[in-house]
PDB file of C-alpha atoms in Angstrom:
ATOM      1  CA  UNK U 599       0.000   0.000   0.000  1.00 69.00           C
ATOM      2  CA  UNK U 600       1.621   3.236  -1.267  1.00 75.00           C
ATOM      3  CA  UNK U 601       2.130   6.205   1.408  1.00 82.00           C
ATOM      4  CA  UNK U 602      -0.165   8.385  -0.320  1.00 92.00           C
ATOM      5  CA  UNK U 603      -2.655   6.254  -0.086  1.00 95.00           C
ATOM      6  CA  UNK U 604      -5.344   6.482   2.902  1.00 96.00           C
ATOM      7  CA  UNK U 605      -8.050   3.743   2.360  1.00 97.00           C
ATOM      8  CA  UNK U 606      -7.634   1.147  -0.243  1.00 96.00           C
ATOM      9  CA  UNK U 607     -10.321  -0.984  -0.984  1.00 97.00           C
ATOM     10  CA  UNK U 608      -9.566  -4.390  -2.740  1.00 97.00           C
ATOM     11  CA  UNK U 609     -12.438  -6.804  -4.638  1.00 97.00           C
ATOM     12  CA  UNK U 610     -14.555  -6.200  -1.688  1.00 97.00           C
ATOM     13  CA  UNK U 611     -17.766  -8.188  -1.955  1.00 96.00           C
ATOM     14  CA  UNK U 612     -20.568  -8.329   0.902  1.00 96.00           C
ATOM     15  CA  UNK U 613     -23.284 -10.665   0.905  1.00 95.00           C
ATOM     16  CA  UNK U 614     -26.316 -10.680   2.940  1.00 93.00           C
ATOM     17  CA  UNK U 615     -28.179 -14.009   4.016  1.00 87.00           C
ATOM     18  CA  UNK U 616     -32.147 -12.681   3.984  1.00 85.00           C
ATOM     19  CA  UNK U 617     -34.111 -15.406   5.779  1.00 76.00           C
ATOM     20  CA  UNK U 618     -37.664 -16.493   4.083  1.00 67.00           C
ATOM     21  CA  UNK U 619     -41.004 -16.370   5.346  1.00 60.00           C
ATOM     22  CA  UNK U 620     -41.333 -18.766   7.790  1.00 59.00           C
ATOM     23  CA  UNK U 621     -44.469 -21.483   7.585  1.00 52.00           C
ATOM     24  CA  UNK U 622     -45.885 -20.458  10.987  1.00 57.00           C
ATOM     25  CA  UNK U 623     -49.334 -21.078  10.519  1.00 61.00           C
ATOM     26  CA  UNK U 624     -51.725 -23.847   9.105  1.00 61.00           C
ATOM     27  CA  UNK U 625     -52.970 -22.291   6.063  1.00 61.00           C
ATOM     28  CA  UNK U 626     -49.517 -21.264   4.794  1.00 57.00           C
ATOM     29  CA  UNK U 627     -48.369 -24.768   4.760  1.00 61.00           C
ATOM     30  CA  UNK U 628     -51.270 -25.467   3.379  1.00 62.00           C
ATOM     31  CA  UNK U 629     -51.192 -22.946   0.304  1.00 59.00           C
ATOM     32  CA  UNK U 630     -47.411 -23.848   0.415  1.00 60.00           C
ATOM     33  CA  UNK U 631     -48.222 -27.315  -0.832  1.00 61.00           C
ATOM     34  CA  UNK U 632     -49.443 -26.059  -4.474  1.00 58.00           C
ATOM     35  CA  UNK U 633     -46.645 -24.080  -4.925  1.00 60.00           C
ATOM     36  CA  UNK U 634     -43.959 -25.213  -7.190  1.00 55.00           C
ATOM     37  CA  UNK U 635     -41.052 -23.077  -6.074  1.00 55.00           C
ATOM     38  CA  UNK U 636     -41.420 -22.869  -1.924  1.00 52.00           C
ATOM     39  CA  UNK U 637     -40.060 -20.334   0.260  1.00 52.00           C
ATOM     40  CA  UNK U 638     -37.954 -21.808   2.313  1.00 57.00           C
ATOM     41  CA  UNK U 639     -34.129 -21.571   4.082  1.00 63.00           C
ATOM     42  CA  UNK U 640     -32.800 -17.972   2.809  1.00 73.00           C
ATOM     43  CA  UNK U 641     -31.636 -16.298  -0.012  1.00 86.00           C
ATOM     44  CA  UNK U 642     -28.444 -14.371  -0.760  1.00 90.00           C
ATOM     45  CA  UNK U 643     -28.621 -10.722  -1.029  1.00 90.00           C
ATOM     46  CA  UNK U 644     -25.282  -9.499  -2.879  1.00 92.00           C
ATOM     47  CA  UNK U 645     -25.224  -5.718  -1.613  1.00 94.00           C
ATOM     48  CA  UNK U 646     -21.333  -5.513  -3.210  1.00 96.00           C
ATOM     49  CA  UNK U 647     -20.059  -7.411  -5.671  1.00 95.00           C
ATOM     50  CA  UNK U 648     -16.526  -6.605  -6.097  1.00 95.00           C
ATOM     51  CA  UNK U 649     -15.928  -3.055  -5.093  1.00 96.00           C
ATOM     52  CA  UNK U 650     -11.678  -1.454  -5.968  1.00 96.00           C
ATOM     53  CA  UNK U 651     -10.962   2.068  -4.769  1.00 96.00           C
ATOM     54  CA  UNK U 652      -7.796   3.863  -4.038  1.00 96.00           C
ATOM     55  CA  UNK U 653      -8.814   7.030  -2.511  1.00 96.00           C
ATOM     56  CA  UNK U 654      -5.286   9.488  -1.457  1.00 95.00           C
ATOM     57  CA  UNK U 655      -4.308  11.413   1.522  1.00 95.00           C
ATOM     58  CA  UNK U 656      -6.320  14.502   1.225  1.00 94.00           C
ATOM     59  CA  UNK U 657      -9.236  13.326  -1.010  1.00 95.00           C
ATOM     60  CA  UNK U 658     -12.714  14.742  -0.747  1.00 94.00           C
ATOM     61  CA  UNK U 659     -14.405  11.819  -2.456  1.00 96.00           C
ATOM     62  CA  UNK U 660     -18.245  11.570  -3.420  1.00 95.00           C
ATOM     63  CA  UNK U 661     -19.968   7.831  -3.077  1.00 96.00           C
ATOM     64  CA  UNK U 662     -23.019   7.998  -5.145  1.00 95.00           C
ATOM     65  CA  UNK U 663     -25.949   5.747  -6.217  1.00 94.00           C
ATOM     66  CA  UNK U 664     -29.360   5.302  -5.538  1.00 93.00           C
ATOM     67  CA  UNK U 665     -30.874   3.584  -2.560  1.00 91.00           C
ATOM     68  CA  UNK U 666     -29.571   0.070  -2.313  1.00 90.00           C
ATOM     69  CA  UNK U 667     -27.028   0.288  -4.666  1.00 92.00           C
ATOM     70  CA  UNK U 668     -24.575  -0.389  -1.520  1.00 93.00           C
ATOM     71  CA  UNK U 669     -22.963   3.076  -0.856  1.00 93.00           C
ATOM     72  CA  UNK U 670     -23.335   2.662   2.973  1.00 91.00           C
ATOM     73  CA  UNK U 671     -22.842  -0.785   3.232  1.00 94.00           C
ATOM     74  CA  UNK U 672     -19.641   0.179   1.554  1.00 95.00           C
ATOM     75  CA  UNK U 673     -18.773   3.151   4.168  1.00 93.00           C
ATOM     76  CA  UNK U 674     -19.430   0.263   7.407  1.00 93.00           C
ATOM     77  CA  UNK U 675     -17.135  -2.072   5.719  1.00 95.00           C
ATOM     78  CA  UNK U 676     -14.166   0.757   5.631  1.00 95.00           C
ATOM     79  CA  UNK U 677     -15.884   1.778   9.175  1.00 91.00           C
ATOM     80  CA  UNK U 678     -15.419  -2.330   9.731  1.00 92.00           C
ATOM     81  CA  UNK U 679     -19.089  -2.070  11.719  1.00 90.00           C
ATOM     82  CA  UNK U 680     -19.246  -5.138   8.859  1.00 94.00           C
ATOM     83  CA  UNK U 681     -17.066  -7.455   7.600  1.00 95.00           C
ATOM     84  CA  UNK U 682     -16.950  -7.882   4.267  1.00 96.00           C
ATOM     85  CA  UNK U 683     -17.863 -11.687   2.606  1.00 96.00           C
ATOM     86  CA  UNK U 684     -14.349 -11.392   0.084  1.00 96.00           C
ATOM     87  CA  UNK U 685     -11.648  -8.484  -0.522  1.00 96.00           C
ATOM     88  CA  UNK U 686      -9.781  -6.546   1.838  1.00 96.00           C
ATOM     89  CA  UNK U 687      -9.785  -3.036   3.060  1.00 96.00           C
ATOM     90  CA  UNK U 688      -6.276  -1.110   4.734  1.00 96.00           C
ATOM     91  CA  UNK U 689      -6.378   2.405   6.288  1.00 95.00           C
ATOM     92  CA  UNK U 690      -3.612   4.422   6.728  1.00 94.00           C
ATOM     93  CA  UNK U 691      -4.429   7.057   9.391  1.00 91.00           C
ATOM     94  CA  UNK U 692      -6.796   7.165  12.416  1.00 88.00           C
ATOM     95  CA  UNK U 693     -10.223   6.941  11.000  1.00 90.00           C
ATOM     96  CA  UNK U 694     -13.143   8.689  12.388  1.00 85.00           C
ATOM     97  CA  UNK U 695     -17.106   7.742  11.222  1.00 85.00           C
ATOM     98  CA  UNK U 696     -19.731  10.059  11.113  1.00 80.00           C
ATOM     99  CA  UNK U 697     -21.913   7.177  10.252  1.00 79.00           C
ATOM    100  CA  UNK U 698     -24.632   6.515  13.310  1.00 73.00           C
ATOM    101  CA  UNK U 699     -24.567   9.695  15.261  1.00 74.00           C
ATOM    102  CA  UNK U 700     -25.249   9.089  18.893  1.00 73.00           C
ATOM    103  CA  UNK U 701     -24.519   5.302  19.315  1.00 73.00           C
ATOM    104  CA  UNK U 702     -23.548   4.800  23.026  1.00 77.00           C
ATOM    105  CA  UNK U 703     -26.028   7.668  24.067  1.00 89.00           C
ATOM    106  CA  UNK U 704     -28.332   7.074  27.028  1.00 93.00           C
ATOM    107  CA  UNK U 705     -31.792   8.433  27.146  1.00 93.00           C
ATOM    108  CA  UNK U 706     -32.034   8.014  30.668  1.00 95.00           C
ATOM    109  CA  UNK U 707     -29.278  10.312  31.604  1.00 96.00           C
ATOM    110  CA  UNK U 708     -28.936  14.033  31.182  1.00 97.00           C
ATOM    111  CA  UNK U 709     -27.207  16.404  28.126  1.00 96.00           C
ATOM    112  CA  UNK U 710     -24.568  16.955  30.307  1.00 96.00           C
ATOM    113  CA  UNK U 711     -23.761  13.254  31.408  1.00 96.00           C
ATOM    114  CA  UNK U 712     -23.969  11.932  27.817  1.00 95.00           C
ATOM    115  CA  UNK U 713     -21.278  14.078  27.001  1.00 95.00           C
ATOM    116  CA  UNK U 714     -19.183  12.923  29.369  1.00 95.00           C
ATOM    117  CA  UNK U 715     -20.459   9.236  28.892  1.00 92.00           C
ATOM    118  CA  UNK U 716     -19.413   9.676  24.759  1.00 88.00           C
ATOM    119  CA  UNK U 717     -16.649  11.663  25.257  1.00 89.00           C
ATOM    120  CA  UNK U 718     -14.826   8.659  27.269  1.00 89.00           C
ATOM    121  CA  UNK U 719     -16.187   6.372  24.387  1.00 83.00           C
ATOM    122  CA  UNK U 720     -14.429   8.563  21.819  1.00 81.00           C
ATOM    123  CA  UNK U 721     -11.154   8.199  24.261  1.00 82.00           C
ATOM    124  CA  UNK U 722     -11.114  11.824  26.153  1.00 89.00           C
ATOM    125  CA  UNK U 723     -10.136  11.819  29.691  1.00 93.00           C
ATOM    126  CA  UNK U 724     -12.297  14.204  32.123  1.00 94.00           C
ATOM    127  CA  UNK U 725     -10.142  16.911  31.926  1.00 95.00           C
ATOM    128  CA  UNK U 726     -10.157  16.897  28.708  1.00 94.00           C
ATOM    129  CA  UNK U 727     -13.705  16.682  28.025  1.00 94.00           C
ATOM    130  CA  UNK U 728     -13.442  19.829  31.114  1.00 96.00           C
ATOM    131  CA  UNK U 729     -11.888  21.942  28.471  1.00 95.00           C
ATOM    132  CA  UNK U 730     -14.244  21.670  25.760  1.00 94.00           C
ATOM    133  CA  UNK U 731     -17.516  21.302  27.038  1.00 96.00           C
ATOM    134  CA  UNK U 732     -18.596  24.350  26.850  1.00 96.00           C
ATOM    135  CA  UNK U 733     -17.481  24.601  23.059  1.00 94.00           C
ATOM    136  CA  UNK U 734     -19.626  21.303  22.669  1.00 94.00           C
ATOM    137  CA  UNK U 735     -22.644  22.982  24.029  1.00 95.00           C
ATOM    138  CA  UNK U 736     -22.128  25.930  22.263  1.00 93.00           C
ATOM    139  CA  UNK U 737     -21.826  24.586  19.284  1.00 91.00           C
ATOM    140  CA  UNK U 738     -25.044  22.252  19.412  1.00 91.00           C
ATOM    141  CA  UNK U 739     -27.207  25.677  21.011  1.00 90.00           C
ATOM    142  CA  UNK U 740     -28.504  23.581  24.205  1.00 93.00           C
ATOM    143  CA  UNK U 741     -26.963  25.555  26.894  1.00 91.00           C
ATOM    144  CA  UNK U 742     -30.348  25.834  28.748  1.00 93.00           C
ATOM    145  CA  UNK U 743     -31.198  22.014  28.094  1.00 96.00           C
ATOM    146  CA  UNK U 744     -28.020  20.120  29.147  1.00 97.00           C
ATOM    147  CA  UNK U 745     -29.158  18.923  32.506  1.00 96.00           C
ATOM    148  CA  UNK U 746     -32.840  17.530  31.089  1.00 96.00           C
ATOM    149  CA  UNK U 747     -33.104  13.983  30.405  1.00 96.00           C
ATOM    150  CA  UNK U 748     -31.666  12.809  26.673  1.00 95.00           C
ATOM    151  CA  UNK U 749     -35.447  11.227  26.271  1.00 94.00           C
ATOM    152  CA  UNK U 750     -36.992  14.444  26.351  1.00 95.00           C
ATOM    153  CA  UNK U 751     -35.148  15.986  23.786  1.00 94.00           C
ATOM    154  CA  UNK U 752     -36.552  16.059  20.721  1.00 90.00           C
ATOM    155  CA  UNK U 753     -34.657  14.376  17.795  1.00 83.00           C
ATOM    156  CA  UNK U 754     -33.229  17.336  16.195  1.00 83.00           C
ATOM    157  CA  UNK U 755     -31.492  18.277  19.511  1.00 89.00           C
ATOM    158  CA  UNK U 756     -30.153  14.909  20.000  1.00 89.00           C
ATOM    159  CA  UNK U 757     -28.485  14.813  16.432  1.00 84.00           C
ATOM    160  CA  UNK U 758     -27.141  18.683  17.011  1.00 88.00           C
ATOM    161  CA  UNK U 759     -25.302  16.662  20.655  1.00 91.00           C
ATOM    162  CA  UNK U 760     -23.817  13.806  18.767  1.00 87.00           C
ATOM    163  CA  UNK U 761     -22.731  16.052  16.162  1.00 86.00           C
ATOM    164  CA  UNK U 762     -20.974  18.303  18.648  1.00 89.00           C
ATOM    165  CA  UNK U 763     -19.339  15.451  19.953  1.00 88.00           C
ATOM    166  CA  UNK U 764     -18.571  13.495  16.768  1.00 83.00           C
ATOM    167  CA  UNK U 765     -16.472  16.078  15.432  1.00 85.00           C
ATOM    168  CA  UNK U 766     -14.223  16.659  18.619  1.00 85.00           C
ATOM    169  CA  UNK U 767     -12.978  12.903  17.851  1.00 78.00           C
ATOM    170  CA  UNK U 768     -10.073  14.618  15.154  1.00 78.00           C
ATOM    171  CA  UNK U 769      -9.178  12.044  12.939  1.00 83.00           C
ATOM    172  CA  UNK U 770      -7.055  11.597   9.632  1.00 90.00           C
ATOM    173  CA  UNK U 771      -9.719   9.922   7.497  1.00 92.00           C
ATOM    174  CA  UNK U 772     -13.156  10.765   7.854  1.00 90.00           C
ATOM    175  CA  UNK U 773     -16.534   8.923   7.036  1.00 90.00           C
ATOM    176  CA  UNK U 774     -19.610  10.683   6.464  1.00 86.00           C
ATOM    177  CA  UNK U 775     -23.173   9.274   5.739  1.00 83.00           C
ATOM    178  CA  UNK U 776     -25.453  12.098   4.897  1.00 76.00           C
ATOM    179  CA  UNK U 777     -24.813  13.402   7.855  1.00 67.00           C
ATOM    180  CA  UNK U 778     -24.924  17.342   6.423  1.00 62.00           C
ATOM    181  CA  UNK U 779     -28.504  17.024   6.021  1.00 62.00           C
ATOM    182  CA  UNK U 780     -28.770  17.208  10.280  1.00 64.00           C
ATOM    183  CA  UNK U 781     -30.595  20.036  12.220  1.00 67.00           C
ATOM    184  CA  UNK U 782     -32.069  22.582  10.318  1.00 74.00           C
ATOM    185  CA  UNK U 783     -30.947  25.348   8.153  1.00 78.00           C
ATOM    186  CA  UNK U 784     -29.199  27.627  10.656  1.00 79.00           C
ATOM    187  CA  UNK U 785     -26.960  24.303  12.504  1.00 81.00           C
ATOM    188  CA  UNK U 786     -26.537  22.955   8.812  1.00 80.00           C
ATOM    189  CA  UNK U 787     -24.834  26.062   7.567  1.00 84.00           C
ATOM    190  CA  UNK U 788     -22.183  25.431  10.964  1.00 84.00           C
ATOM    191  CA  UNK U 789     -22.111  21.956   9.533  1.00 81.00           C
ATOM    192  CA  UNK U 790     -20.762  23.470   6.316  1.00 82.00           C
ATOM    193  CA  UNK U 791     -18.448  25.578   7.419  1.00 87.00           C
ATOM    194  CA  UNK U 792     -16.774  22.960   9.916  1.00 84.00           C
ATOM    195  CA  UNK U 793     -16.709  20.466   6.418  1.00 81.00           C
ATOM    196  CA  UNK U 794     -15.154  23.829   4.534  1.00 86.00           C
ATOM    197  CA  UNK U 795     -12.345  23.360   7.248  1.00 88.00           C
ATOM    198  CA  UNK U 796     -11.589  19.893   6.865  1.00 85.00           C
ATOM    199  CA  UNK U 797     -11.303  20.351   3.112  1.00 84.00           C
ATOM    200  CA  UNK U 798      -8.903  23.325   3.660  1.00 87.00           C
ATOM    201  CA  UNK U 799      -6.798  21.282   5.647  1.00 87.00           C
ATOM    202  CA  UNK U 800      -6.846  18.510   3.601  1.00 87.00           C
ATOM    203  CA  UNK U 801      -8.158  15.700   6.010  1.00 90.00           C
ATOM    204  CA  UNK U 802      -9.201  12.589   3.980  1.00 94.00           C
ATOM    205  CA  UNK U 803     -12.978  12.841   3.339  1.00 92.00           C
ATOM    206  CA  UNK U 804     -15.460   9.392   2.217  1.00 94.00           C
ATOM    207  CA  UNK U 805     -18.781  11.130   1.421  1.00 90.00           C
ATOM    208  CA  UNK U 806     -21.872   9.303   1.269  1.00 91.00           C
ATOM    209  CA  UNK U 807     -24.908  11.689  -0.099  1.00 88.00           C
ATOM    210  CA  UNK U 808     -27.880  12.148  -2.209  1.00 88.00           C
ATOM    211  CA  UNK U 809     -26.946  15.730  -3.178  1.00 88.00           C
ATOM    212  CA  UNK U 810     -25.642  16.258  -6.348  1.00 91.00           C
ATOM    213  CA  UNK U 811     -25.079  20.333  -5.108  1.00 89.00           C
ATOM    214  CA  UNK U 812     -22.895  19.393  -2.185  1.00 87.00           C
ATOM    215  CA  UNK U 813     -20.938  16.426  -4.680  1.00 91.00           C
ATOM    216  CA  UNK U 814     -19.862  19.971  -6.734  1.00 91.00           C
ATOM    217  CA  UNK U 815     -19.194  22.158  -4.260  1.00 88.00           C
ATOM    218  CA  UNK U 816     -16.636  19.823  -1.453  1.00 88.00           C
ATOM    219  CA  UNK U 817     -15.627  16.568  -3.510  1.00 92.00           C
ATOM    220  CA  UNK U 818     -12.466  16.992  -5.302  1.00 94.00           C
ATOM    221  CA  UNK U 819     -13.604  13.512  -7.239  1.00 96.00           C
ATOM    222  CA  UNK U 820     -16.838  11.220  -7.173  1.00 97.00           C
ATOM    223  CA  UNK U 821     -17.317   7.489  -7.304  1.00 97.00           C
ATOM    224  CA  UNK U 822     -20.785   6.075  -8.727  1.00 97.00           C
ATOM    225  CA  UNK U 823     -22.026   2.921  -7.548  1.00 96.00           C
ATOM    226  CA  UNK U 824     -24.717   0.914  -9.172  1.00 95.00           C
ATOM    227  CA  UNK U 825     -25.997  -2.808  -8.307  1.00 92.00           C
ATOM    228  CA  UNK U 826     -22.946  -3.076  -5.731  1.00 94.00           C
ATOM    229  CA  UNK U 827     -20.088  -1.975  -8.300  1.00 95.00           C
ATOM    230  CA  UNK U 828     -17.949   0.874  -9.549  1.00 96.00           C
ATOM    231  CA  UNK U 829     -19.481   2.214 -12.345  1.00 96.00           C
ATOM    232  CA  UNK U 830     -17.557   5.589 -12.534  1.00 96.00           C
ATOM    233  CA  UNK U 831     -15.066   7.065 -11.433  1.00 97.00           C
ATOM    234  CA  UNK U 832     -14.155  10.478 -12.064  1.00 96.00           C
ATOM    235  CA  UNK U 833     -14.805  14.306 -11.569  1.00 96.00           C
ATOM    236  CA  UNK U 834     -17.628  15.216  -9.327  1.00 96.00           C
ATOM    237  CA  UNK U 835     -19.356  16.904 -12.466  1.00 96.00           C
ATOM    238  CA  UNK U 836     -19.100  13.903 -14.476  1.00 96.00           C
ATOM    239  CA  UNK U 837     -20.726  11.414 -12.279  1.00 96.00           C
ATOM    240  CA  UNK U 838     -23.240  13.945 -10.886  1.00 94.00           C
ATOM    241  CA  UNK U 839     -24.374  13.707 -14.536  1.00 95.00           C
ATOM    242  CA  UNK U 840     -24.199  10.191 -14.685  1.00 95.00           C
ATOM    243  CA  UNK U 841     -26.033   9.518 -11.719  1.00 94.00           C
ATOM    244  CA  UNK U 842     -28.927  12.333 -12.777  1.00 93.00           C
ATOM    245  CA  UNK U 843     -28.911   9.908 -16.017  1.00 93.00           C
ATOM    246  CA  UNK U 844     -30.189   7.009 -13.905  1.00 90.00           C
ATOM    247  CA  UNK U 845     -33.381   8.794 -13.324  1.00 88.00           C
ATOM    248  CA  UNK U 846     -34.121   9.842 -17.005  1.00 78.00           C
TER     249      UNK U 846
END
């Protein structure tokens, strides 16, 4: 794996075992019996089928497709919150996922201990978590909420948290699954600008999105994926306009 590389991906396949309908009940087995091809055991879903990226230090690639095509199954592999079935995947550089914001939170405690509580998760000792917490809660706008209950928040507040926390965590190569689309449009345009900052310093960016606008303004290069493969690769232009093409 060359230095300049951050995350190569190598014939990565993932397959998915998808259980049938099972014959819990008299008249299925009975309608079952007339049938020539019966649902039974599992099939296989193949959500990649042989996936090879090289993506360099300092990259601001786009992952496109449409729904299913295997763009996020793709971004838990690297994130290896899957394993993949065949292939291989090697990072160079601590790797940070924006990919489930808020795993490890607790409903039952309050703003304030969930930060602490996700803070040691992300590897932060107290006094470190001390010195920005009030940068955390000023940058998710629930000063006056941080010693309620997480359950009573309402889910916008709750993303702005794990977002605040998420992007203390400063990593090399990052991960990101939609996740500019959080809070609404005042929080999203802080969102931007923190994203404007990575790029600037040339942090290693895997973008998963829907939004051909943000694929031209941040990516530096864009990857389509259709049916679990690479169908382009190229300029963020050029595969926005392929991927608009799958919808004519």
């Amino acid at each position: 794996m060359s230095s300049d590389v951050a995350v190569s991906i190598k014939n990565v396949k993932k397959h998915f075992k998808i259980a049938h309908e099972k014959e819990d009940s008299l008249k299925f087995k009975v309608v079952n019996l007339f049938k020539k091809n019966k649902n039974k055991g599992h099939s296989i879903y193949k959500a990649l089928n042989g996936i090879d990226i090289d993506i360099k230090r300092g990259e601001f690639v786009g992952i496109l497709g449409r729904n299913g095509a295997g763009k996020s199954t793709l971004l838990k592999i690297i994130a290896e919150i899957y394993q993949p079935t065949s292939g291989s995947v090697r990072v160079n550089g601590k790797l940070v996922p924006f990919i489930e914001l808020g795993v490890g939170f607790n409903p039952n405690l309050s703003g304030r201990d969930n930060v602490y509580l996700n803070g040691a998760m992300l590897g932060f000792t107290r006094k470190e978590i001390d010195s920005m917490y009030d940068s955390i809660v000023e940058f998710a706008e629930l000063g006056e909420f941080m010693d309620q209950k997480l359950k009573n928040y309402s889910s916008g507040m709750q993303v702005r948290l794990a977002f605040s926390m998420a992007i203390r965590a400063n990593g090399d190569i990052l991960l990101l699954d939609e996740v500019l689309a959080v809070g609404d449009a005042a929080f999203q345009r802080k969102c931007h600008n923190y994203f404007e900052s990575l790029k600037e310093n040339k942090k290693t960016i895997i973008f998963v999105t829907h939004s051909m606008d943000q694929v031209e303004r941040y990516c530096t290069r864009a990857v389509l994926i259709e049916k679990g493969r690479v169908t382009i690769d190229s300029t963020p232009s050029e595969v926005a306009k392929a991927y608009n093409n799958l919808f004519s």
